[in-house]
Amino acid sequence: MKVSVQSVNFNISNDLTNYIEKKVNNLEKFHDHIIDAEVYLKVQSTSEKENKIVDIRINLPGVDVVAKKQSKTFEEAVSLGVDSVKRQLVKRKEKLRA
């Protein structure tokens, strides 16, 4: 699966890119027809500590699955987003079988 990672207004480290690709590639276990994935990383300029935003979009035939999570670190936000997308993919696959 092709995973594109984009950061808005900052440079992303190779370690974080590899972490994101590894987590997102694990989603292929839960749905067979994933076309590709897009991950957007943003830093919100607020005084809050939870200012890291991750937007994950999984492209499926016909419909996209999207999750947007905010957390203290990008790694935590990616984990939360991947868990949310995983639940949506499982639910969508069950609907197709019914």
Short mmCIF file of C-alpha atoms in Angstrom, two decimals, residues 14-94:
data_model
loop_
_atom_site.label_atom_id
_atom_site.label_comp_id
_atom_site.label_asym_id
_atom_site.label_seq_id
_atom_site.Cartn_x
_atom_site.Cartn_y
_atom_site.Cartn_z
CA ASN A 14 12.70 9.88 9.13
CA ASP A 15 11.96 8.01 12.37
CA LEU A 16 8.47 9.49 12.58
CA THR A 17 7.85 8.78 8.88
CA ASN A 18 8.88 5.14 9.32
CA TYR A 19 6.71 4.82 12.44
CA ILE A 20 3.66 6.20 10.59
CA GLU A 21 4.19 3.97 7.54
CA LYS A 22 4.58 0.88 9.75
CA LYS A 23 1.38 1.62 11.72
CA VAL A 24 -0.69 2.45 8.63
CA ASN A 25 0.56 -0.56 6.65
CA ASN A 26 -0.77 -2.81 9.43
CA LEU A 27 -4.29 -1.70 8.42
CA GLU A 28 -4.10 -3.94 5.34
CA LYS A 29 -4.91 -6.88 7.63
CA PHE A 30 -8.38 -5.47 8.28
CA HIS A 31 -9.55 -4.65 4.74
CA ASP A 32 -8.53 -6.18 1.41
CA HIS A 33 -9.30 -3.31 -0.95
CA ILE A 34 -7.27 -0.41 0.45
CA ILE A 35 -5.98 1.72 -2.44
CA ASP A 36 -3.65 4.06 -0.54
CA ALA A 37 -3.33 6.15 2.60
CA GLU A 38 -2.68 9.84 3.25
CA VAL A 39 -1.44 11.15 6.59
CA TYR A 40 -1.32 14.88 7.35
CA LEU A 41 0.57 16.21 10.38
CA LYS A 42 -0.13 19.67 11.76
CA VAL A 43 1.00 21.64 14.80
CA GLN A 44 -1.67 23.93 16.17
CA SER A 45 -0.25 27.16 17.57
CA THR A 46 -2.01 27.27 20.92
CA SER A 47 -0.85 27.29 24.51
CA GLU A 48 -2.32 23.82 25.08
CA LYS A 49 0.02 20.85 25.36
CA GLU A 50 -2.17 18.72 23.06
CA ASN A 51 -1.37 20.71 19.94
CA LYS A 52 -0.30 17.91 17.54
CA ILE A 53 -2.99 17.01 14.99
CA VAL A 54 -2.93 13.90 12.78
CA ASP A 55 -5.40 13.44 9.93
CA ILE A 56 -5.48 9.92 8.42
CA ARG A 57 -7.39 9.22 5.18
CA ILE A 58 -7.66 5.66 3.83
CA ASN A 59 -8.87 5.49 0.23
CA LEU A 60 -11.19 2.58 -0.53
CA PRO A 61 -13.14 1.96 -3.73
CA GLY A 62 -16.14 4.28 -3.54
CA VAL A 63 -15.67 5.67 -0.03
CA ASP A 64 -12.85 7.08 2.09
CA VAL A 65 -12.29 6.33 5.77
CA VAL A 66 -11.08 9.34 7.75
CA ALA A 67 -9.85 9.86 11.31
CA LYS A 68 -8.59 13.09 12.87
CA LYS A 69 -6.90 12.93 16.27
CA GLN A 70 -5.18 15.47 18.52
CA SER A 71 -2.62 14.63 21.19
CA LYS A 72 0.59 15.67 22.97
CA THR A 73 2.85 13.76 20.55
CA PHE A 74 2.52 12.72 16.93
CA GLU A 75 3.17 9.09 17.84
CA GLU A 76 0.24 9.02 20.28
CA ALA A 77 -2.05 10.80 17.82
CA VAL A 78 -1.08 8.35 15.04
CA SER A 79 -1.84 5.38 17.32
CA LEU A 80 -5.24 6.81 18.23
CA GLY A 81 -6.02 7.58 14.59
CA VAL A 82 -4.98 4.12 13.38
CA ASP A 83 -7.17 2.49 16.06
CA SER A 84 -10.12 4.60 14.95
CA VAL A 85 -9.56 3.75 11.27
CA LYS A 86 -9.19 0.06 12.16
CA ARG A 87 -12.62 0.04 13.82
CA GLN A 88 -14.16 1.76 10.79
CA LEU A 89 -12.55 -0.70 8.37
CA VAL A 90 -13.78 -3.72 10.36
CA LYS A 91 -17.30 -2.26 10.48
CA ARG A 92 -17.27 -1.55 6.72
CA LYS A 93 -16.01 -5.05 5.91
CA GLU A 94 -18.75 -6.62 8.06
#
